[in-house]
Every structure is written in C-alpha cells, then in structure tokens.
Amino acid sequence: MYDYLIVGSGLFGAVFARQATDAGKKVLVIDKRPNIAGNVYTEKIEGIHVHKYGAHIFHTNMEHVWNYVNKFATFNRFTNSPVANYKGELYSLPFNMYTFNKMWGVVTPEEAVKKIEEQKKEAGITEPKNLEEQAISLVGTDIYEKLIKGYTQKQWGRPCTELPAFIIKRLPVRLTFDNNYFNALYQGIPVGGYTKMVENMLDGIEVRLNTDYLENKAELDALADKVVYTGPIDAYYDFKLGTLEYRSVRFENETLDKPNFQGNAAVNYTDAETPWTRIIEHKWFEFGKDDEGNDIPKTIISREYSSEWKPGDEPYYPVNDEKNGKLYEQYKELADKEEKVLFGGRLGEYKYYDMDAVIDSALKFAEKEL
Ligand SMILES: Cc1cc2nc3c(=O)[nH]c(=O)nc-3n(C[C@H](O)[C@H](O)[C@H](O)COP(=O)(O)OP(=O)(O)OC[C@H]3O[C@@H](n4cnc5c(N)ncnc54)[C@H](O)[C@@H]3O)c2cc1C
C-alpha cells in the first residue's frame, strides 16, 4: 500500500512526489510515457539535450522556486534572446533599440519613438477592430508588417484581420539595447538537461513507466489511499461532458552534419510564406558544449509548425475561450466531489502554467495536502 499514487511524472507530479516522500509518505509515481519528466523531457542525442516537447527556458521571479529547483540542478546562464528572420533580414527580439536601428537606421531612443509615433499617427486607428489594427495602433506599420503579421497568422491559422483585437493587449517596446526576452530575476537551463533534474527530484522514489492509469484504474486505485492525477481532466471522466480543446504544435527534428546552423537557440520566421513559425537549435541552450564541456561537431534543429489540434493529438496549449472555460468548470465540479482523487498540473487543471508556476502550484498543493 502507498499513501499516494501519483499519476504523471511531469513537474507537478515530481514535485509533489518529492515533498510527500520528504514528509514521510510512501508514494508510487506512474507515467504512461516510456520516460519521466512530462513535457520538460530532454533526450540526449549526439551529446545534445533535445527538448522533445518544445523548447523550455526556465525563468522566474519567485525566489523560493529558484531555490527549490537549484536543489536538483545547477543552472547555466542561458538568456533567451530570440532573433526574427523576415525574408532573410534579421532583427533582435523583443523589439528594442537594435531592432529599430536595423529597421529604420535610427540611433537614439527619441528617434525610435518619433518613428513609431509617426507611423501610428499615419495609420489613424482610434478604435481597433481586429488584431491587425490593434498591433498597428500599438507599434506602427513597419514592425507590424515585418515582425508580427506573418508570425501571428501562422500561429493562429487565420489572417490578423480575422483575429480579435484583444489577443494582443500590449506590445512591449524597449528603448534600450536589451535583448533579454524574459524580464526575470532568475533564468537558465539545467546543466545535464531537464530529465536529469526531474530524475534527481524523484531520487529514491518508485516510478513505473509505460503505465496508463486510466487503462488500469481499479487495480492502481487499490494500491493507494489517495491519487494525485496530473493527466487531462476530461480524459479522467471519459470525455462524458465533451472534449476540452487545445492548440497544438508539430515538431520536425533534423540532425545536421555541421557544427552550427543558425548561431542562436531560437529564430522566429516572421514572414507568412515560410511554413514553420520558428527553428530551435538545441545545442545553443548549452553554448554548443556537451556534458563534458567539449564542442559538439553536429547540431540538431527542430522546425515548429502551429497545427490544428484534434482529439488524440498531444495537448499543448489550452484554449482560453468561453466554451472551453465553461466545460472545464463543469469537469471541475465533478472533480471537487471526488474523495480520493486530487487534480493538479497543466492538464488536470486545464491551465497554461510556466514551469516556475507549476512548481509553485505543486509546492502549495503539497503544503495544503500534507
Ligand atoms: C510548447 C511548450 C513550450 C513551453 N516552454 C516553456 C518555457 O520555455 N518555459 C516555461 O517556464 N514553461 C514552458 N512551458 C510550460 C511547461 O511545459 C509546463 O509548465 C509543464 O510541463 C507542466 O508540467 P505538468 O506536470 O503539469 O504537466 P506534464 O509535463 O504534461 O506532465 C503530465 C504527465 O502526466 C502523464 N499522464 C497523462 N495522462 C496519464 C495517464 N492516464 N496515465 C499515466 N500518466 C499520464 C503524461 O504522460 C505526462 O508525463 C511550455 C509548454 C509548451 C506546451
């Protein structure tokens, strides 16, 4: 018998498992995948830690979360500074003085502001009716045309004129030479990969992989007093009220027989014609070095395509609209009535969580539960 059966070895499950074990509870972690770590799983190929479910950059302002993860990994000094490629022209992101200098040849912040204001005025939009008008009213025409339009269209599978204005509330414009994408106090990538970090969290804890909870529910339930379920909430109820929708991403990985493909971890393709939204070159998360500190002769890239999600696909981003929000509330009502099963994590709560937020949530959940 176990005190807790933890369904899912992603960050939520792993943090809860660690906290429960440290509090003297006996836990069993199961996962239907052949590996631990959920969506932060990194697989070592050619000496490179490949982020299999999308690029993951750890960033947080929460000191307690930073201290917590540092118990299980040493973080390198990686700073996310993506580059935009618009038809072969390269621009710095997020929009900052480097971007404006490249776009217009302006040198001072005053000149940049003047240029943006001129374009906003020229467009003359007072009440934006769609995303295109909203973006132009915030940053002017050039930045919109070259850096926002095509990318957003690919992400949503629809022209910006057919997307609601509220999707973009703010578009931060930096009048400094600062390419640091996340304005976070702490940032980095765990040395040795995320899988190793989660492995350290689960140190000494029994884990069964390739084990689907829902397919063996009665048998597994009998093993523990309580269940912490981090899988999809609608799947738990066999989709009886309907299916919660997600937005999906498709990754196309390629190993190249050269040491450097694009010189940066992330390059966004902001034109509408290139079918992928961005290319990730994984080795640059670790400065091109393997675990022993050697240069890696090959490189691995992932092209990311936004794709329509259909039931059965990997769920990535929850859709925050009214329909899905209401459906989740109905499932949550059922979940709140469960006596033995507790729901948590991005799938259990149908909520987009950054890594630091899901760790914080699991720590609070553990504090309450234990
Ligand atoms: C494309 C993408 C990029 C991201 N990039 C970043 C980033 O750069 N920085 C950042 O901070 N955050 C990022 N995130 C967020 C991050 O991925 C999440 O915060 C984190 O993965 C959530 O952990 P979790 O444990 O809730 O879920 P998951 O990692 O999904 O873990 C759930 C686990 O449950 C298992 N499971 C499900 N159903 C069952 C079942 N029936 N039986 C057994 N096991 C089951 C799954 O196999 C999975 O391993 C990104 C997310 C996405 C989608």
Short mmCIF file of C-alpha atoms and ligand atoms in Angstrom, two decimals:
data_model
loop_
_atom_site.label_atom_id
_atom_site.label_comp_id
_atom_site.label_asym_id
_atom_site.label_seq_id
_atom_site.Cartn_x
_atom_site.Cartn_y
_atom_site.Cartn_z
CA MET A 1 0.00 0.00 0.00
CA TYR A 2 1.05 3.54 -0.77
CA ASP A 3 -0.17 6.78 0.75
CA TYR A 4 -0.23 8.42 -2.69
CA LEU A 5 -0.41 7.16 -6.22
CA ILE A 6 0.89 10.00 -8.39
CA VAL A 7 -0.28 9.88 -11.98
CA GLY A 8 2.24 11.72 -14.16
CA SER A 9 5.97 12.31 -13.69
CA GLY A 10 5.98 15.86 -15.08
CA LEU A 11 7.00 18.76 -12.88
CA PHE A 12 3.75 18.80 -10.89
CA GLY A 13 3.86 15.07 -10.15
CA ALA A 14 7.61 15.02 -9.46
CA VAL A 15 7.50 17.99 -7.05
CA PHE A 16 4.54 16.54 -5.17
CA ALA A 17 6.25 13.13 -5.03
CA ARG A 18 9.40 14.71 -3.57
CA GLN A 19 7.50 16.75 -0.98
CA ALA A 20 5.32 13.82 0.06
CA THR A 21 8.31 11.49 0.36
CA ASP A 22 10.22 14.06 2.41
CA ALA A 23 7.15 14.33 4.67
CA GLY A 24 7.40 10.59 5.34
CA LYS A 25 4.70 9.41 2.93
CA LYS A 26 5.03 6.35 0.74
CA VAL A 27 4.41 7.21 -2.89
CA LEU A 28 4.27 5.49 -6.25
CA VAL A 29 4.69 7.56 -9.42
CA ILE A 30 3.35 6.22 -12.70
CA ASP A 31 3.51 7.59 -16.21
CA LYS A 32 2.05 6.31 -19.45
CA ARG A 33 5.09 7.53 -21.38
CA PRO A 34 8.31 5.50 -21.55
CA ASN A 35 10.16 8.32 -19.78
CA ILE A 36 9.88 10.63 -16.80
CA ALA A 37 9.68 14.46 -16.83
CA GLY A 38 6.47 15.00 -18.84
CA ASN A 39 6.74 17.87 -21.28
CA VAL A 40 10.05 19.14 -19.99
CA TYR A 41 11.66 15.84 -21.06
CA THR A 42 15.02 16.25 -22.75
CA GLU A 43 16.57 13.41 -24.73
CA LYS A 44 20.32 13.23 -25.25
CA ILE A 45 21.14 12.76 -28.93
CA GLU A 46 24.67 13.26 -30.36
CA GLY A 47 25.64 14.79 -26.99
CA ILE A 48 22.86 17.41 -27.29
CA HIS A 49 19.92 17.66 -24.87
CA VAL A 50 16.99 17.84 -27.25
CA HIS A 51 13.81 19.42 -25.82
CA LYS A 52 11.40 16.85 -27.20
CA TYR A 53 8.12 18.63 -26.40
CA GLY A 54 9.21 22.14 -27.33
CA ALA A 55 11.97 24.45 -26.17
CA HIS A 56 11.89 25.06 -22.41
CA ILE A 57 13.67 28.01 -20.85
CA PHE A 58 13.44 28.28 -17.10
CA HIS A 59 12.73 31.80 -15.88
CA THR A 60 11.22 33.03 -12.64
CA ASN A 61 10.91 35.92 -10.23
CA MET A 62 9.96 33.59 -7.39
CA GLU A 63 12.98 33.17 -5.16
CA HIS A 64 11.57 30.13 -3.33
CA VAL A 65 11.02 28.34 -6.65
CA TRP A 66 14.52 29.22 -7.82
CA ASN A 67 15.99 27.92 -4.55
CA TYR A 68 13.88 24.78 -4.87
CA VAL A 69 14.98 23.86 -8.41
CA ASN A 70 18.60 24.59 -7.52
CA LYS A 71 18.44 21.70 -5.05
CA PHE A 72 18.09 19.35 -8.01
CA ALA A 73 20.13 21.01 -10.75
CA THR A 74 22.78 23.58 -11.45
CA PHE A 75 21.50 26.15 -13.92
CA ASN A 76 23.64 27.66 -16.64
CA ARG A 77 23.47 31.36 -17.55
CA PHE A 78 21.41 30.92 -20.73
CA THR A 79 19.40 34.07 -21.51
CA ASN A 80 16.64 33.88 -24.05
CA SER A 81 17.34 36.37 -26.84
CA PRO A 82 15.49 35.19 -29.93
CA VAL A 83 16.14 36.53 -33.42
CA ALA A 84 13.48 37.26 -36.04
CA ASN A 85 14.11 36.29 -39.66
CA TYR A 86 11.92 38.25 -42.07
CA LYS A 87 12.75 37.14 -45.62
CA GLY A 88 16.45 36.99 -44.77
CA GLU A 89 16.53 40.25 -42.76
CA LEU A 90 17.47 39.54 -39.15
CA TYR A 91 16.02 41.53 -36.24
CA SER A 92 16.52 41.42 -32.48
CA LEU A 93 13.62 40.42 -30.24
CA PRO A 94 11.89 41.61 -28.17
CA PHE A 95 11.52 44.92 -30.03
CA ASN A 96 14.36 47.11 -28.80
CA MET A 97 16.93 49.65 -29.99
CA TYR A 98 18.81 47.01 -32.03
CA THR A 99 15.53 46.21 -33.82
CA PHE A 100 14.75 49.87 -34.50
CA ASN A 101 18.28 50.62 -35.70
CA LYS A 102 18.07 47.74 -38.18
CA MET A 103 14.55 48.69 -39.27
CA TRP A 104 14.98 52.44 -39.74
CA GLY A 105 18.64 53.32 -39.11
CA VAL A 106 17.63 55.31 -36.01
CA VAL A 107 20.28 55.67 -33.34
CA THR A 108 18.65 57.29 -30.31
CA PRO A 109 15.54 56.34 -28.31
CA GLU A 110 13.97 59.71 -29.22
CA GLU A 111 14.35 58.93 -32.92
CA ALA A 112 12.80 55.49 -32.43
CA VAL A 113 9.81 56.89 -30.53
CA LYS A 114 9.33 59.55 -33.20
CA LYS A 115 9.30 56.91 -35.95
CA ILE A 116 6.79 54.70 -34.13
CA GLU A 117 4.55 57.66 -33.28
CA GLU A 118 4.64 58.90 -36.89
CA GLN A 119 3.51 55.52 -38.15
CA LYS A 120 0.80 55.19 -35.53
CA LYS A 121 -0.49 58.65 -36.45
CA GLU A 122 -0.39 57.92 -40.16
CA ALA A 123 -2.47 54.77 -39.64
CA GLY A 124 -5.05 56.89 -37.76
CA ILE A 125 -6.64 53.99 -35.89
CA THR A 126 -8.66 55.08 -32.89
CA GLU A 127 -10.79 52.03 -32.18
CA PRO A 128 -9.01 48.86 -33.32
CA LYS A 129 -11.49 46.38 -34.74
CA ASN A 130 -9.15 43.43 -35.17
CA LEU A 131 -5.66 42.24 -34.28
CA GLU A 132 -4.06 43.96 -37.26
CA GLU A 133 -5.46 47.35 -36.28
CA GLN A 134 -4.63 46.77 -32.65
CA ALA A 135 -0.98 45.92 -33.42
CA ILE A 136 -0.55 48.90 -35.78
CA SER A 137 -2.08 51.22 -33.19
CA LEU A 138 0.50 49.99 -30.67
CA VAL A 139 3.75 49.80 -32.69
CA GLY A 140 3.12 51.23 -36.15
CA THR A 141 3.10 49.68 -39.61
CA ASP A 142 6.70 48.52 -40.20
CA ILE A 143 7.07 46.44 -37.06
CA TYR A 144 3.62 45.00 -37.61
CA GLU A 145 4.27 44.10 -41.27
CA LYS A 146 7.72 42.59 -40.75
CA LEU A 147 7.65 41.13 -37.27
CA ILE A 148 4.06 40.47 -36.21
CA LYS A 149 1.75 39.87 -39.17
CA GLY A 150 3.06 36.65 -40.73
CA TYR A 151 4.06 35.02 -37.45
CA THR A 152 0.71 35.65 -35.78
CA GLN A 153 -1.16 34.48 -38.85
CA LYS A 154 0.79 31.20 -38.82
CA GLN A 155 0.25 30.75 -35.10
CA TRP A 156 -3.49 31.12 -35.33
CA GLY A 157 -4.05 29.74 -38.84
CA ARG A 158 -6.05 32.87 -39.76
CA PRO A 159 -5.27 36.38 -41.13
CA CYS A 160 -4.75 39.05 -38.46
CA THR A 161 -7.76 40.94 -39.82
CA GLU A 162 -9.92 37.99 -38.78
CA LEU A 163 -8.47 37.74 -35.27
CA PRO A 164 -9.93 39.69 -32.34
CA ALA A 165 -8.03 42.75 -31.12
CA PHE A 166 -7.93 41.55 -27.50
CA ILE A 167 -5.37 38.79 -28.28
CA ILE A 168 -2.70 41.50 -28.18
CA LYS A 169 -3.18 43.74 -25.18
CA ARG A 170 0.29 45.21 -25.02
CA LEU A 171 3.34 45.05 -27.25
CA PRO A 172 6.33 45.92 -25.13
CA VAL A 173 8.72 48.29 -26.88
CA ARG A 174 12.12 48.62 -25.27
CA LEU A 175 14.00 51.83 -25.78
CA THR A 176 17.22 50.19 -24.61
CA PHE A 177 19.72 47.79 -26.16
CA ASP A 178 18.34 44.83 -24.23
CA ASN A 179 17.75 41.51 -25.98
CA ASN A 180 16.83 39.62 -22.80
CA TYR A 181 13.38 38.30 -23.70
CA PHE A 182 12.19 37.36 -20.22
CA ASN A 183 12.36 40.13 -17.69
CA ALA A 184 13.02 37.59 -14.97
CA LEU A 185 15.28 37.81 -11.96
CA TYR A 186 16.42 34.19 -12.44
CA GLN A 187 16.88 32.38 -15.74
CA GLY A 188 18.77 29.40 -17.16
CA ILE A 189 18.79 25.81 -18.36
CA PRO A 190 19.58 22.92 -16.02
CA VAL A 191 23.06 21.59 -16.76
CA GLY A 192 22.70 17.99 -17.97
CA GLY A 193 19.11 18.53 -19.15
CA TYR A 194 15.66 18.72 -17.56
CA THR A 195 15.32 14.94 -17.45
CA LYS A 196 18.30 14.75 -15.09
CA MET A 197 16.74 17.44 -12.88
CA VAL A 198 13.46 15.51 -12.63
CA GLU A 199 15.42 12.28 -12.06
CA ASN A 200 17.06 14.00 -9.08
CA MET A 201 13.65 15.10 -7.78
CA LEU A 202 12.48 11.50 -7.98
CA ASP A 203 15.61 10.09 -6.34
CA GLY A 204 14.70 7.08 -4.19
CA ILE A 205 11.04 7.17 -5.30
CA GLU A 206 9.40 4.20 -7.02
CA VAL A 207 8.44 5.03 -10.62
CA ARG A 208 6.58 2.80 -13.08
CA LEU A 209 6.74 3.90 -16.71
CA ASN A 210 4.57 2.76 -19.64
CA THR A 211 1.68 2.54 -17.18
CA ASP A 212 -1.59 4.17 -18.17
CA TYR A 213 -3.69 4.97 -15.13
CA LEU A 214 -6.98 5.12 -16.96
CA GLU A 215 -6.45 1.71 -18.55
CA ASN A 216 -5.68 0.06 -15.19
CA LYS A 217 -7.65 2.33 -12.90
CA ALA A 218 -9.31 -0.12 -10.49
CA GLU A 219 -6.13 -2.10 -9.99
CA LEU A 220 -3.98 1.01 -9.45
CA ASP A 221 -6.53 2.75 -7.21
CA ALA A 222 -6.43 -0.25 -4.92
CA LEU A 223 -2.72 0.37 -4.28
CA ALA A 224 -3.03 3.76 -2.59
CA ASP A 225 -5.08 5.77 -0.11
CA LYS A 226 -5.14 8.80 -2.38
CA VAL A 227 -4.47 9.58 -6.02
CA VAL A 228 -2.87 12.77 -7.38
CA TYR A 229 -3.85 12.90 -11.03
CA THR A 230 -1.96 15.21 -13.43
CA GLY A 231 -3.41 13.86 -16.70
CA PRO A 232 -6.20 15.54 -18.71
CA ILE A 233 -9.28 16.13 -16.56
CA ASP A 234 -11.72 15.34 -19.40
CA ALA A 235 -9.97 12.02 -20.11
CA TYR A 236 -10.41 11.08 -16.43
CA TYR A 237 -14.17 11.35 -16.93
CA ASP A 238 -14.00 9.57 -20.28
CA PHE A 239 -14.95 12.84 -22.03
CA LYS A 240 -18.54 12.38 -20.88
CA LEU A 241 -19.30 16.12 -20.88
CA GLY A 242 -17.31 16.84 -24.05
CA THR A 243 -13.68 17.28 -25.10
CA LEU A 244 -11.56 20.20 -23.94
CA GLU A 245 -9.69 21.74 -26.87
CA TYR A 246 -6.01 22.56 -27.19
CA ARG A 247 -3.75 24.35 -29.61
CA SER A 248 -1.06 22.12 -30.94
CA VAL A 249 2.47 22.37 -32.28
CA ARG A 250 4.18 19.93 -34.60
CA PHE A 251 7.95 19.47 -34.36
CA GLU A 252 10.16 18.30 -37.21
CA ASN A 253 13.63 17.36 -35.96
CA GLU A 254 16.74 17.12 -38.10
CA THR A 255 20.32 16.18 -37.24
CA LEU A 256 22.80 18.10 -39.36
CA ASP A 257 26.37 17.15 -40.03
CA LYS A 258 27.70 20.62 -39.26
CA PRO A 259 28.52 22.39 -36.03
CA ASN A 260 26.35 25.48 -36.46
CA PHE A 261 23.10 26.03 -38.34
CA GLN A 262 21.77 29.41 -37.19
CA GLY A 263 24.05 30.63 -34.38
CA ASN A 264 21.20 31.04 -31.89
CA ALA A 265 18.85 28.80 -29.92
CA ALA A 266 15.67 30.35 -31.35
CA VAL A 267 15.00 32.03 -34.68
CA ASN A 268 11.40 33.11 -35.40
CA TYR A 269 10.32 33.18 -39.05
CA THR A 270 8.05 36.19 -39.18
CA ASP A 271 7.03 36.13 -42.84
CA ALA A 272 3.80 34.43 -43.87
CA GLU A 273 5.33 32.26 -46.63
CA THR A 274 7.78 30.16 -44.55
CA PRO A 275 5.55 27.38 -43.21
CA TRP A 276 7.27 26.97 -39.84
CA THR A 277 6.97 29.55 -37.05
CA ARG A 278 10.45 29.08 -35.65
CA ILE A 279 13.54 26.92 -35.64
CA ILE A 280 15.15 25.80 -32.40
CA GLU A 281 18.82 24.79 -32.46
CA HIS A 282 19.10 22.88 -29.21
CA LYS A 283 22.86 22.94 -28.66
CA TRP A 284 22.85 26.73 -28.08
CA PHE A 285 20.86 26.30 -24.86
CA GLU A 286 24.15 24.91 -23.58
CA PHE A 287 26.53 27.10 -25.56
CA GLY A 288 27.33 24.32 -28.04
CA LYS A 289 29.04 22.11 -25.43
CA ASP A 290 28.32 18.54 -24.36
CA ASP A 291 28.18 17.38 -20.73
CA GLU A 292 31.97 17.07 -20.67
CA GLY A 293 32.43 20.62 -21.94
CA ASN A 294 33.53 19.59 -25.44
CA ASP A 295 32.38 21.29 -28.65
CA ILE A 296 29.77 19.17 -30.44
CA PRO A 297 30.55 18.55 -34.13
CA LYS A 298 26.89 18.06 -35.15
CA THR A 299 23.75 20.02 -34.50
CA ILE A 300 20.04 19.23 -34.07
CA ILE A 301 17.30 21.59 -35.15
CA SER A 302 13.53 21.49 -34.65
CA ARG A 303 11.19 23.28 -37.01
CA GLU A 304 7.95 24.21 -35.24
CA TYR A 305 4.64 24.30 -37.06
CA SER A 306 1.43 25.52 -35.50
CA SER A 307 -1.21 22.95 -36.17
CA GLU A 308 -4.89 22.39 -35.55
CA TRP A 309 -5.47 20.08 -32.63
CA LYS A 310 -7.76 17.09 -32.87
CA PRO A 311 -8.61 14.55 -30.16
CA GLY A 312 -5.75 12.07 -29.85
CA ASP A 313 -3.04 14.67 -30.65
CA GLU A 314 -0.57 15.79 -27.99
CA PRO A 315 -2.33 18.53 -25.96
CA TYR A 316 -0.14 21.64 -25.68
CA TYR A 317 -1.88 24.94 -25.04
CA PRO A 318 -5.37 25.11 -23.51
CA VAL A 319 -7.80 27.30 -25.45
CA ASN A 320 -8.89 30.11 -23.16
CA ASP A 321 -12.28 30.83 -24.65
CA GLU A 322 -15.72 30.84 -23.11
CA LYS A 323 -16.77 27.45 -24.45
CA ASN A 324 -13.74 25.60 -23.08
CA GLY A 325 -13.77 27.62 -19.87
CA LYS A 326 -17.35 26.58 -19.16
CA LEU A 327 -16.68 22.95 -19.97
CA TYR A 328 -13.68 22.92 -17.65
CA GLU A 329 -15.82 24.39 -14.84
CA GLN A 330 -18.27 21.52 -15.29
CA TYR A 331 -15.49 18.96 -15.05
CA LYS A 332 -14.07 20.79 -12.04
CA GLU A 333 -17.40 20.48 -10.25
CA LEU A 334 -17.16 16.71 -10.67
CA ALA A 335 -13.51 16.73 -9.60
CA ASP A 336 -14.28 18.69 -6.43
CA LYS A 337 -16.66 15.92 -5.36
CA GLU A 338 -14.01 13.19 -5.61
CA GLU A 339 -12.97 11.90 -2.22
CA LYS A 340 -9.85 10.01 -3.13
CA VAL A 341 -8.58 11.77 -6.26
CA LEU A 342 -6.93 15.20 -6.40
CA PHE A 343 -6.26 17.02 -9.69
CA GLY A 344 -3.24 19.17 -10.46
CA GLY A 345 -0.89 20.44 -13.16
CA ARG A 346 -1.48 21.87 -16.59
CA LEU A 347 -3.72 19.03 -17.82
CA GLY A 348 -5.50 18.30 -14.55
CA GLU A 349 -6.42 21.98 -14.19
CA TYR A 350 -6.67 22.78 -17.94
CA LYS A 351 -4.42 25.77 -17.44
CA TYR A 352 -1.29 27.12 -19.08
CA TYR A 353 1.45 27.07 -16.47
CA ASP A 354 5.04 28.11 -16.97
CA MET A 355 7.47 25.75 -15.25
CA ASP A 356 8.01 28.03 -12.27
CA ALA A 357 4.25 28.47 -11.85
CA VAL A 358 3.56 24.73 -11.95
CA ILE A 359 6.31 24.12 -9.37
CA ASP A 360 4.90 26.85 -7.15
CA SER A 361 1.43 25.35 -7.55
CA ALA A 362 2.69 21.85 -6.66
CA LEU A 363 4.54 23.18 -3.60
CA LYS A 364 1.40 24.96 -2.35
CA PHE A 365 -0.73 21.92 -3.12
CA ALA A 366 1.71 19.74 -1.15
CA GLU A 367 1.74 22.12 1.78
CA LYS A 368 -2.04 22.04 1.99
CA GLU A 369 -2.35 18.30 1.42
CA LEU A 370 0.47 17.11 3.62
C1 LIG B 1 5.46 24.01 -26.41
C2 LIG B 1 5.64 24.43 -24.98
C3 LIG B 1 6.76 25.16 -24.61
C4 LIG B 1 6.93 25.55 -23.27
N1 LIG B 1 8.02 26.29 -22.94
C5 LIG B 1 8.17 26.73 -21.69
C6 LIG B 1 9.26 27.57 -21.32
O1 LIG B 1 10.09 27.94 -22.15
N2 LIG B 1 9.35 27.98 -20.03
C7 LIG B 1 8.45 27.61 -19.06
O2 LIG B 1 8.60 28.01 -17.91
N3 LIG B 1 7.42 26.79 -19.37
C8 LIG B 1 7.25 26.34 -20.64
N4 LIG B 1 6.20 25.51 -20.96
C9 LIG B 1 5.30 25.03 -19.88
C10 LIG B 1 5.74 23.65 -19.27
O3 LIG B 1 5.80 22.69 -20.28
C11 LIG B 1 4.74 23.24 -18.16
O4 LIG B 1 4.77 24.18 -17.13
C12 LIG B 1 5.00 21.85 -17.52
O5 LIG B 1 5.30 20.88 -18.45
C13 LIG B 1 3.78 21.42 -16.73
O6 LIG B 1 4.05 20.24 -16.01
P1 LIG B 1 2.89 19.23 -15.61
O7 LIG B 1 3.47 18.26 -14.66
O8 LIG B 1 1.69 19.98 -15.18
O9 LIG B 1 2.44 18.53 -16.98
P2 LIG B 1 3.17 17.49 -17.95
O10 LIG B 1 4.60 17.81 -18.07
O11 LIG B 1 2.36 17.40 -19.16
O12 LIG B 1 3.07 16.11 -17.14
C14 LIG B 1 1.90 15.32 -17.13
C15 LIG B 1 2.33 13.87 -17.18
O13 LIG B 1 1.19 13.03 -16.96
C16 LIG B 1 1.31 11.89 -17.76
N5 LIG B 1 -0.03 11.32 -17.94
C17 LIG B 1 -1.10 11.89 -18.53
N6 LIG B 1 -2.15 11.04 -18.53
C18 LIG B 1 -1.72 9.91 -17.92
C19 LIG B 1 -2.34 8.66 -17.64
N7 LIG B 1 -3.62 8.41 -17.97
N8 LIG B 1 -1.60 7.70 -17.03
C20 LIG B 1 -0.31 7.94 -16.70
N9 LIG B 1 0.32 9.09 -16.95
C21 LIG B 1 -0.38 10.07 -17.55
C22 LIG B 1 1.90 12.43 -19.06
O14 LIG B 1 2.50 11.38 -19.82
C23 LIG B 1 2.91 13.45 -18.54
O15 LIG B 1 4.19 12.87 -18.37
C24 LIG B 1 5.98 25.17 -22.29
C25 LIG B 1 4.85 24.44 -22.69
C26 LIG B 1 4.66 24.10 -24.01
C27 LIG B 1 3.41 23.39 -24.40
#
